[in-house]
Short mmCIF file of C-alpha atoms and ligand atoms in Angstrom, two decimals:
data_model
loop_
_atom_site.label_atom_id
_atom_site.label_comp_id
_atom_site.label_asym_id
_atom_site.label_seq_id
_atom_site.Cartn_x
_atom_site.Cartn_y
_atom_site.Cartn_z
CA UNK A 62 67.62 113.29 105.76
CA UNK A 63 68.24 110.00 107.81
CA UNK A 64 71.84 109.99 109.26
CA UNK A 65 73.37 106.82 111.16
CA UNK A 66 76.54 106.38 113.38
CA UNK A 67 78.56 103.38 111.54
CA UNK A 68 77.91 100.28 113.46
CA UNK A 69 81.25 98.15 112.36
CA UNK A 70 83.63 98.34 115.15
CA UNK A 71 86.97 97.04 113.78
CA UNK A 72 90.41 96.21 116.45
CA UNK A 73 92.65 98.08 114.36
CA UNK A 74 90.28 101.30 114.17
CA UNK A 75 89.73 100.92 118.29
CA UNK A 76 93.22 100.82 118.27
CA UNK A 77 93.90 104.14 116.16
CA UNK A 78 90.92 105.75 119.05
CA UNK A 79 93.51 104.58 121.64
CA UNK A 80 96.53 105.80 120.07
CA UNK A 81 95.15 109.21 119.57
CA UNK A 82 94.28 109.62 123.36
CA UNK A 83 97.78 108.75 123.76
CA UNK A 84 99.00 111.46 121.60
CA UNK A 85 96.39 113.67 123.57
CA UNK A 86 92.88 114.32 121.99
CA UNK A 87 90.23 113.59 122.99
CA UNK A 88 87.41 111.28 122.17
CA UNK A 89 84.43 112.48 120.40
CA UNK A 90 81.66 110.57 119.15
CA UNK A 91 79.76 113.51 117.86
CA UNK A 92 81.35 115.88 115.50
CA UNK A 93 77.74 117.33 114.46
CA UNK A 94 76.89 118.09 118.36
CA UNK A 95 79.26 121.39 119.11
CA UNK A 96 82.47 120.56 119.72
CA UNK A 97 84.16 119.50 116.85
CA UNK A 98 87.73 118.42 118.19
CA UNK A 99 88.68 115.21 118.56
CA UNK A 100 88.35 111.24 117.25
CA UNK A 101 85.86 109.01 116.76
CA UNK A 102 83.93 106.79 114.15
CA UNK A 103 82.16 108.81 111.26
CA UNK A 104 78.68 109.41 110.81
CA UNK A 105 77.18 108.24 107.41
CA UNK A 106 74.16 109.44 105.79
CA UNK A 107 72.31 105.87 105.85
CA UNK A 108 68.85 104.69 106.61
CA UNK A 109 69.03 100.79 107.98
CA UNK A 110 72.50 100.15 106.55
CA UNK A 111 71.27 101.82 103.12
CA UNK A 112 72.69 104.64 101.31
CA UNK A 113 70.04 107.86 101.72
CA UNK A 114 70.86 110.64 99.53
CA UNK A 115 68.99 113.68 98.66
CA UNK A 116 67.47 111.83 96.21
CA UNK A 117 65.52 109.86 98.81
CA UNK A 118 65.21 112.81 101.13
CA UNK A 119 63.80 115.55 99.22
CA UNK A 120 63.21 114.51 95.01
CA UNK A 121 61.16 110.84 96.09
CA UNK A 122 58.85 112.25 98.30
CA UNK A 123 58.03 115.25 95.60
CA UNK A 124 57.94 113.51 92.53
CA UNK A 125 54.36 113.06 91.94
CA UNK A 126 53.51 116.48 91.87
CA UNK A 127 51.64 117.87 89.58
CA UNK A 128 53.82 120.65 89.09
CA UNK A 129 56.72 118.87 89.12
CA UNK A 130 58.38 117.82 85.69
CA UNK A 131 62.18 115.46 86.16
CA UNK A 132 63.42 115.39 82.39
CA UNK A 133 66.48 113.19 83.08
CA UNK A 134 69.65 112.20 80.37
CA UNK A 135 69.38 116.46 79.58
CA UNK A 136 72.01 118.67 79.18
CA UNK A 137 71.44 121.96 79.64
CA UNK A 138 73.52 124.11 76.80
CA UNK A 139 72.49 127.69 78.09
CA UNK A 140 70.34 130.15 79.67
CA UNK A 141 68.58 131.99 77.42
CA UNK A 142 68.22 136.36 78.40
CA UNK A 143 66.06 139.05 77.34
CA UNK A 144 67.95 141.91 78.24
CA UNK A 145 68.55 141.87 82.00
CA UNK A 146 66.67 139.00 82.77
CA UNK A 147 66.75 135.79 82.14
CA UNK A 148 63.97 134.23 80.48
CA UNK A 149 64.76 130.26 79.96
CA UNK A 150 67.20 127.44 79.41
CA UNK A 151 67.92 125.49 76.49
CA UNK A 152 68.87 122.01 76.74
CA UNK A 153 69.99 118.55 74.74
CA UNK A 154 68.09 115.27 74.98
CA UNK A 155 69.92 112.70 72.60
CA UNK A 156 69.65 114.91 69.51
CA UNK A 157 67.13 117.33 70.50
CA UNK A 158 66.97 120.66 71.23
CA UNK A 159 64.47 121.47 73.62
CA UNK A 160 63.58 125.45 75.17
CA UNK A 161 62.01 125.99 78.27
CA UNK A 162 60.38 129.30 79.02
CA UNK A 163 60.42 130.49 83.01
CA UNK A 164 57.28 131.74 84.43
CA UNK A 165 59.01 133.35 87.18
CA UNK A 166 62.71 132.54 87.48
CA UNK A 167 65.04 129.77 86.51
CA UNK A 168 67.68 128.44 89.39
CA UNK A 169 70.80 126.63 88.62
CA UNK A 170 71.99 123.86 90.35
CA UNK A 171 74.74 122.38 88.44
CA UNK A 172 77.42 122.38 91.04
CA UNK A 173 80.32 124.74 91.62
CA UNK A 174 82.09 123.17 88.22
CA UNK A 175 79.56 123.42 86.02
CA UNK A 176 77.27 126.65 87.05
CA UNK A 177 80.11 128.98 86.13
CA UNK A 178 80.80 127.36 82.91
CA UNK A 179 77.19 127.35 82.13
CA UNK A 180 76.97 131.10 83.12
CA UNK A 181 79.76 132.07 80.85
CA UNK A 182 78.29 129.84 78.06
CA UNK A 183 75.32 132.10 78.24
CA UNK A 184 77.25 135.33 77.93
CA UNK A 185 77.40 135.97 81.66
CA UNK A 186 81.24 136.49 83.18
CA UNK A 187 84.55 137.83 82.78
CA UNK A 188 84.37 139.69 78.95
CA UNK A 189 87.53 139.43 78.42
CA UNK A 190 87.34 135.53 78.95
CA UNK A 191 84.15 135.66 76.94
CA UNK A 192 85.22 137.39 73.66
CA UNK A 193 88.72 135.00 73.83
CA UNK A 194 86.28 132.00 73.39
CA UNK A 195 83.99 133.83 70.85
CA UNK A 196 80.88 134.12 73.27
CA UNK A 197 78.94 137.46 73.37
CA UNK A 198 79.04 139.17 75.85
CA UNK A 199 75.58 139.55 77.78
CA UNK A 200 76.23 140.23 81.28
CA UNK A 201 79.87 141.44 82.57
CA UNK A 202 80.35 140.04 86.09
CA UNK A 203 84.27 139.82 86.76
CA UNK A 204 83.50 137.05 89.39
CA UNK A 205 81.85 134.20 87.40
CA UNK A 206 84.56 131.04 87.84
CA UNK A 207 86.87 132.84 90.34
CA UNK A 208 87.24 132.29 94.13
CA UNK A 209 87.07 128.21 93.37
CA UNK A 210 88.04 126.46 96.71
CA UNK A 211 88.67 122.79 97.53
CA UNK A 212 89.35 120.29 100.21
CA UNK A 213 93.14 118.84 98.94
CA UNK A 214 94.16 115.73 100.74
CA UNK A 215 97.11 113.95 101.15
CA UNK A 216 96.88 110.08 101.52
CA UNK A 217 99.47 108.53 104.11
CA UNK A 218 99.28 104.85 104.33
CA UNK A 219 100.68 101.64 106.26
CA UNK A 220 101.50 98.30 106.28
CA UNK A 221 100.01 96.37 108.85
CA UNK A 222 100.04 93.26 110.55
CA UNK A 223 97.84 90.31 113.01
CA UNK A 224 94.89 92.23 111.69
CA UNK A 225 92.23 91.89 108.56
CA UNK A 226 91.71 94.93 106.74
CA UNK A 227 89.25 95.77 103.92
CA UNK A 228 92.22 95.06 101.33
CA UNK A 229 91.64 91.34 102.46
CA UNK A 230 87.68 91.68 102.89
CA UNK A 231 87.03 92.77 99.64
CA UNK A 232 87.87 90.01 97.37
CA UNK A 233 87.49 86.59 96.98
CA UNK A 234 84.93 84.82 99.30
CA UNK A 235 85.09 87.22 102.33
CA UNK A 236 83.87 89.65 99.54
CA UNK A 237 81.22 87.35 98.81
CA UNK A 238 80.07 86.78 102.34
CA UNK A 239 80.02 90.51 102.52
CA UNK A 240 77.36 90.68 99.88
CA UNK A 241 75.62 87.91 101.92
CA UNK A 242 75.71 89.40 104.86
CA UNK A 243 74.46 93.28 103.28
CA UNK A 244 71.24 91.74 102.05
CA UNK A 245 70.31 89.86 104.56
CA UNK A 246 71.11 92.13 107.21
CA UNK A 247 72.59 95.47 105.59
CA UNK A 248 74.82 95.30 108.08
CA UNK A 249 78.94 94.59 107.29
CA UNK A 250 81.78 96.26 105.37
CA UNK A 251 79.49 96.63 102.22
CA UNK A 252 77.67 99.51 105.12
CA UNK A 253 81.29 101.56 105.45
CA UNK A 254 81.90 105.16 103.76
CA UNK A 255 85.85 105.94 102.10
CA UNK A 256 85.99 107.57 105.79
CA UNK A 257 85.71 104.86 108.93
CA UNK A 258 87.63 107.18 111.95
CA UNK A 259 87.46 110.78 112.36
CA UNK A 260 89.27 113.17 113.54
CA UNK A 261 89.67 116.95 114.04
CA UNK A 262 92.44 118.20 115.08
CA UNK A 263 94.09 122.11 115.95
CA UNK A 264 97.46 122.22 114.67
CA UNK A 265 98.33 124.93 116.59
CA UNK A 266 97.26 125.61 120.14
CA UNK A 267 96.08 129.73 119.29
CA UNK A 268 93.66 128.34 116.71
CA UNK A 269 89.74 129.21 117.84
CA UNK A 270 88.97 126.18 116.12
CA UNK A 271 90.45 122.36 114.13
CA UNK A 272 92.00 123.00 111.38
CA UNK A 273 92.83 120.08 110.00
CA UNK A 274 90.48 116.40 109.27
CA UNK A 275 91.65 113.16 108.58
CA UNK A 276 90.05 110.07 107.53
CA UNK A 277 90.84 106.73 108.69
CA UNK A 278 90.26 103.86 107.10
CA UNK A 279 91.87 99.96 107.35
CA UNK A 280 92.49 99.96 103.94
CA UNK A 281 95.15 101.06 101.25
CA UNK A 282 94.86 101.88 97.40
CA UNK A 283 97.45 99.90 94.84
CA UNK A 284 96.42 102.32 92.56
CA UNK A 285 94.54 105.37 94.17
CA UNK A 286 93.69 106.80 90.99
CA UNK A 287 91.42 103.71 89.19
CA UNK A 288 90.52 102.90 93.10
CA UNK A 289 92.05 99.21 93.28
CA UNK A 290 93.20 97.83 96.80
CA UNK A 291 96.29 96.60 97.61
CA UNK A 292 96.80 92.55 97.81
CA UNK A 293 98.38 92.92 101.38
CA UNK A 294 97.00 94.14 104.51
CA UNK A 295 97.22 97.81 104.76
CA UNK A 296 95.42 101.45 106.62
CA UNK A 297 95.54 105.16 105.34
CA UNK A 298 95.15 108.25 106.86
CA UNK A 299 93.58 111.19 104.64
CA UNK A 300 94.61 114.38 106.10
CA UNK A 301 92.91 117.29 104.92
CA UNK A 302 93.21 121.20 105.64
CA UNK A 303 89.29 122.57 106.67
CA UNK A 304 89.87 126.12 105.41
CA UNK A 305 92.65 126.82 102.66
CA UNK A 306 93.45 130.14 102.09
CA UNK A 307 94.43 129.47 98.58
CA UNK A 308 92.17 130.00 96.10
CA UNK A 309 91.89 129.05 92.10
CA UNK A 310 89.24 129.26 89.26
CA UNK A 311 86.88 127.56 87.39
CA UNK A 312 86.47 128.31 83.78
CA UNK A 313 84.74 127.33 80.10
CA UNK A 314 87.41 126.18 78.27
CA UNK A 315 85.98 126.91 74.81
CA UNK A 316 82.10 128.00 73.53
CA UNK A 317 81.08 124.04 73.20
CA UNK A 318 79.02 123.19 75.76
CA UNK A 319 80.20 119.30 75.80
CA UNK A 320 83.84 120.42 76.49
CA UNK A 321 85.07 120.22 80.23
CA UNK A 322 85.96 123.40 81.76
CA UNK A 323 89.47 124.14 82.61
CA UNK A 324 90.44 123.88 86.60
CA UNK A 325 93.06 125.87 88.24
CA UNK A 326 92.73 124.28 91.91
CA UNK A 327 96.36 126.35 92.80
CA UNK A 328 96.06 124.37 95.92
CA UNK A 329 99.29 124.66 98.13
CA UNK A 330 99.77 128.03 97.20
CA UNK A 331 99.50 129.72 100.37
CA UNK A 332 102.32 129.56 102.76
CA UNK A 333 99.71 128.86 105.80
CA UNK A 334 98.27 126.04 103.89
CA UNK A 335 101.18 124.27 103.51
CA UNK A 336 102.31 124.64 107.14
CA UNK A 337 99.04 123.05 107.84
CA UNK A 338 99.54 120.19 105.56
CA UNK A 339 102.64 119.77 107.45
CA UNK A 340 101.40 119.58 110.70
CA UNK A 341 98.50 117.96 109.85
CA UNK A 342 100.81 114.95 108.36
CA UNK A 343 103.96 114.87 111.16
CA UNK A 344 101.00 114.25 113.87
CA UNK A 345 99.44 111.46 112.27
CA UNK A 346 103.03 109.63 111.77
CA UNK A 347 103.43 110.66 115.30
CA UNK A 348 99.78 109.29 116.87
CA UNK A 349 100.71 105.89 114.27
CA UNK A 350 103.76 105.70 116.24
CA UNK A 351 101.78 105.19 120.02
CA UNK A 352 101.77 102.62 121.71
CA UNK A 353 98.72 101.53 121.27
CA UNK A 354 99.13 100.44 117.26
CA UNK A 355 102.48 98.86 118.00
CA UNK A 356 101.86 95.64 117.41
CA UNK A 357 99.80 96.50 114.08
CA UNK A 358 102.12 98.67 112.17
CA UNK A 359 104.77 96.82 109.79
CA UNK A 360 105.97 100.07 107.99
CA UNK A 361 105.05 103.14 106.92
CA UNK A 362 104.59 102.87 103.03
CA UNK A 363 104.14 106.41 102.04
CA UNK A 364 105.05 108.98 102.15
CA UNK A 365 107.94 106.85 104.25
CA UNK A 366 110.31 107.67 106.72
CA UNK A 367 113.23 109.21 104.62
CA UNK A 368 110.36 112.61 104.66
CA UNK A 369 111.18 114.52 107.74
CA UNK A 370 111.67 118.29 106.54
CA UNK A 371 109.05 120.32 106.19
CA UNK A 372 110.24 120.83 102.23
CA UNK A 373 110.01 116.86 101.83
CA UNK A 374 106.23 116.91 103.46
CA UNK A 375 105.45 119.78 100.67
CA UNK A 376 107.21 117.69 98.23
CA UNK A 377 105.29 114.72 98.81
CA UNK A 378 101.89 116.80 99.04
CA UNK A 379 102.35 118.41 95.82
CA UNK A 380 103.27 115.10 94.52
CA UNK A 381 100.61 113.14 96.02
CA UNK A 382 97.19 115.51 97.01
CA UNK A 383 94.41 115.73 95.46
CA UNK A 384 90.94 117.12 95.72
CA UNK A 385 88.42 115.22 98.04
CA UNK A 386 85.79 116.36 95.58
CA UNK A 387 84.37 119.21 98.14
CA UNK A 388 84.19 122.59 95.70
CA UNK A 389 82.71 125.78 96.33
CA UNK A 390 83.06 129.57 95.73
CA UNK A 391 82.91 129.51 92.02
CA UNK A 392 79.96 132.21 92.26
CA UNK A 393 80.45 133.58 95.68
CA UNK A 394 77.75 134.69 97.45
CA UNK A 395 78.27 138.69 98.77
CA UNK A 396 77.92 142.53 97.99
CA UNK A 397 80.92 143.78 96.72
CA UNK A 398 82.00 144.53 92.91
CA UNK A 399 83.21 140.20 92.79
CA UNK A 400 80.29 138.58 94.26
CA UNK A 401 78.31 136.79 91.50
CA UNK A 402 75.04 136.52 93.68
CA UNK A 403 73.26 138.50 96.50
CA UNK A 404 72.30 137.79 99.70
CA UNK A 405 69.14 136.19 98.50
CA UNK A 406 71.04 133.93 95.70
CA UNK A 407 70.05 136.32 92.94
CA UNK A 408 72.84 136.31 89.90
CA UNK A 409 73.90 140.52 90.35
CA UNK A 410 72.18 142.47 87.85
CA UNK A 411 69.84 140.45 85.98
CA UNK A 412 66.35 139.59 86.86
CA UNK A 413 64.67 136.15 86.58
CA UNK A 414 68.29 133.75 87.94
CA UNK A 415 69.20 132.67 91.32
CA UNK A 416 71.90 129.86 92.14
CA UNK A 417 71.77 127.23 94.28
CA UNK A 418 74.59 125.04 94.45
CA UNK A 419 78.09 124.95 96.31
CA UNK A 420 78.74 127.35 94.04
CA UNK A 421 77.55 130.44 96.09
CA UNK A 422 79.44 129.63 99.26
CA UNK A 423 81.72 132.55 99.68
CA UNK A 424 84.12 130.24 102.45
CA UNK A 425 84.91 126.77 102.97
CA UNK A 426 83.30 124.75 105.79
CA UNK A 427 85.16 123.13 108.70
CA UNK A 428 84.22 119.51 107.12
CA UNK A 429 82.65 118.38 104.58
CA UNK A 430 80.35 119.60 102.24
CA UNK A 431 77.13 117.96 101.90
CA UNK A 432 75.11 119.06 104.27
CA UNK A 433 76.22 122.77 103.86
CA UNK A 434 74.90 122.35 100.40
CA UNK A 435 71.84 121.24 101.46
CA UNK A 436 71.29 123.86 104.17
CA UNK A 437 72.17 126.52 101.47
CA UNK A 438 69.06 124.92 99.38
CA UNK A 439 66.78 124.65 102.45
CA UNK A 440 67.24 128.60 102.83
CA UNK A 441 66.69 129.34 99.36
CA UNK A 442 63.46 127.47 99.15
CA UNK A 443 62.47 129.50 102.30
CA UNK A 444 64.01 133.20 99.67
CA UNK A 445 62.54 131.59 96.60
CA UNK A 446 58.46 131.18 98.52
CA UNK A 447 58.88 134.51 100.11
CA UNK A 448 60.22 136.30 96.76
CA UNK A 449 57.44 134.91 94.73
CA UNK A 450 54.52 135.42 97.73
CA UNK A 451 55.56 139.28 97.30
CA UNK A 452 54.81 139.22 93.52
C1 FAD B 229 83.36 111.35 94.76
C2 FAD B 229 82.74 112.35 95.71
C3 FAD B 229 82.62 112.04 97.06
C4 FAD B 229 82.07 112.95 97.95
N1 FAD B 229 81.93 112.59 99.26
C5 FAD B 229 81.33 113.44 100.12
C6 FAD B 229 81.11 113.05 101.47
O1 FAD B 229 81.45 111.96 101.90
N2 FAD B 229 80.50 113.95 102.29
C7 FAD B 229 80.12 115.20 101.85
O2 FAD B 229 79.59 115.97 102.66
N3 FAD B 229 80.32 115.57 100.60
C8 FAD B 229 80.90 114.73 99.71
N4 FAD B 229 81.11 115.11 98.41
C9 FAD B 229 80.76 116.48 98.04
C10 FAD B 229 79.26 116.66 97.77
O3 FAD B 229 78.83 115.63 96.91
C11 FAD B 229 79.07 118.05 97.13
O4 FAD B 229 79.49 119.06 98.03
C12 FAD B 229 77.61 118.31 96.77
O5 FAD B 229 77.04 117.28 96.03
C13 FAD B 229 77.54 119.59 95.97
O6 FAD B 229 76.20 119.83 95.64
P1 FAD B 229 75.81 120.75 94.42
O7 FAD B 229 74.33 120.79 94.38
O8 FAD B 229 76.56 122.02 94.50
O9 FAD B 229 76.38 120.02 93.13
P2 FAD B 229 76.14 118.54 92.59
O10 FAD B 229 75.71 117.63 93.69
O11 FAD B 229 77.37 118.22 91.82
O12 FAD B 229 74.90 118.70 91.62
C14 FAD B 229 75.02 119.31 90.35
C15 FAD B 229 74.13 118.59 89.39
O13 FAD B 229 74.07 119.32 88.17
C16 FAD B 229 74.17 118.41 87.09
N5 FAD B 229 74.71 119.15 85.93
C17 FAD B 229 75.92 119.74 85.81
N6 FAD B 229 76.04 120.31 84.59
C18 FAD B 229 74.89 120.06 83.93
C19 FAD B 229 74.40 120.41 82.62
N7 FAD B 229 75.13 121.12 81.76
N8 FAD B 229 73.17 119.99 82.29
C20 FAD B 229 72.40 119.28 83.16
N9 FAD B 229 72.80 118.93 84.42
C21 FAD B 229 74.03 119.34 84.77
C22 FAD B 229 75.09 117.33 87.58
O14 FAD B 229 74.91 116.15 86.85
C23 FAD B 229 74.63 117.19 89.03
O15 FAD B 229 73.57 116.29 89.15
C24 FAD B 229 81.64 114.22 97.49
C25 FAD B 229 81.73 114.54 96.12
C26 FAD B 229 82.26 113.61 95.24
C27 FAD B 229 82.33 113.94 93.76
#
């Protein structure tokens, strides 16, 4: 994988560095390098000012192999068992039904909201979710769908002034000198991730460790949900909580296999988490207000200043949060009676199915969750070679 520091260097964003000394944290320019406290710009996983996924890290440079079969536009309907093991998939291209047989094992990767609906399309969960939807029951395992856990984020965001900010940069013909500028040079805003500033912060001085991220970028949403900018000039500050203690679940919502499953995030539900939230959101009013962003700031927009008490910061994050799109848990790696895999990614009980996805991670990371996902495949290639060297 090729990661890059973002090049851009914007006044405002030096400015937001500055006021965060002034508030009292430090500087840190590398997150990934031990220490994780502090503020700095993000890294972005880029080669030359291009995107580089895992797509260009690990599928590209395997695709030609002989023993190596993509089948893309296919949805997989269910896993297919023979007793305690499972012995296939079946999946839809357009309107066919195709079977695959497994030689030695089948691994799902379908991400920690669809592997557990998947699983309990097959017959594999909670019975008495199973029977409510109509779907035999295969394989009991109480765990399937439970322990989901997220990254929730609250947006706060400003006004600002005797600055450009992306809101401005995106349209019209700075937008189109942006394009310009990305391919002749891939270099420009066209090069930025959602997150431009870091930081990691403890909210409370007995912590071993941050607890809380934010994301800043110069830019604010008109309408967050459908992603338009605002007209005017405008930054936001994402503040996120790195390990919530509240959980939720992730379940099929009926036997069709095209139906969404239903998603109980129960985010703010712990009393910790929301005290985070809080903190998390009165420092970054209080590092906006420093000196050093004085003369950018116009107002606060939202939440706005009429939320001081710690039930108006709860109000406005129930309100307001939402996921940053980092789940995990929903078959949680471990050895007890709940754990939906073992310790080598094996689904309990049944021969022939690992899982490889978010899915398995019993705990959320302190950030996000790419590259945990990626390490978690990395070691299972390593369990999957060894398992199938032994016979
Ligand atoms: C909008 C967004 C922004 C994000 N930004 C970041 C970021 O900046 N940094 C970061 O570290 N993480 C980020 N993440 C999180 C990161 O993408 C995930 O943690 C990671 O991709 C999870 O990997 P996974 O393999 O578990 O699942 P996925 O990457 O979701 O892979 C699951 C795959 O299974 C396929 N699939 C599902 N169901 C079926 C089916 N029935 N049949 C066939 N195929 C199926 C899906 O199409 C998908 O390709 C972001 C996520 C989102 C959605």
């Amino acid at each position: 994988m090729n990661l890059s520091r973002v090049d851009e260097r914007f006044p405002i964003a030096d400015a937001f560095l500055h006021a965060a000394r002034e508030d009292g944290h430090a500087l840190n320019e590398d997150y990934n390098a031990g220490r994780q406290d502090g503020f700095g710009y993000y890294q972005v996983a880029q080669h030359r000012g291009r995107r580089w996924s895992v797509v260009d890290g690990y599928l590209k440079p395997a695709r030609r192999r002989g023993n190596l079969c993509i089948v893309t536009n296919a949805h997989v309907l269910r896993l297919n068992l023979d007793g305690r093991r499972c012995v296939g998939v079946t999946y839809r291209v357009g309107e066919r039904e195709v079977t695959v047989q497994a030689k030695v094992e089948v691994v799902m990767a379908a991400g920690a909201v669809q592997t557990p609906q998947i699983l309990e399309l097959s017959g594999i969960g909670r019975p008495a979710l199973l029977q409510s939807l109509g779907i035999p029951v295969l394989h009991p395992l109480a765990g399937v769908g439970e322990n989901y856990i997220d990254h929730f984020a609250t947006r706060m965001n400003w006004r600002v002034r005797n600055t450009v900010t992306l809101n401005e940069m995106a349209r019209g013909w700075r937008l189109a000198l942006a394009v310009a500028e990305y391919f002749t040079r891939r270099t420009g805003i066209l090069t930025l991730g959602t997150g431009l500033v870091h930081g990691f912060v403890r909210t409370r001085p007995d912590l071993p460790t941050p607890d809380v991220q934010y994301f800043f970028v110069h830019a604010s949403y008109a309408n967050a949900a459908e992603r338009i900018l605002d007209r005017a000039p405008g930054m936001t500050i994402g503040v996120t909580q790195l390990r919530p203690e509240s959980v939720g679940s992730i379940h099929a919502r009926s036997a069709d296999p095209h139906a969404g499953p239903v998603i109980r995030p129960n985010f703010l539900a712990s009393e910790v988490d929301q005290q985070c939230m809080v903190r998390g959101m009165e420092i970054a009013r209080r590092i906006v207000g420093r000196p050093a962003l004085r003369k950018y700031i116009e107002h606060e927009m939202s939440p706005g200043s009429d939320v001081v008490s710690d039930a108006d910061w709860v109000e406005f994050a129930r309100a307001n949060g939402q996921t940053i799109y980092h789940p995990i848990g929903t078959c949680r790696m471990g050895e007890d009676d709940d754990a939906v895999v073992d310790l080598r990614l094996r689904v309990r009980g049944l021969a022939g199915l690992r899982v490889v996805d978010a899915s398995v991670m019993p705990k959320m990371v302190s950030g996000n969750t790419q590259a945990a996902v990626m390490m978690v495949a990395e070691k299972a290639a390593d369990l999957i070679l060894e398992d199938a060297s032994r016979g």
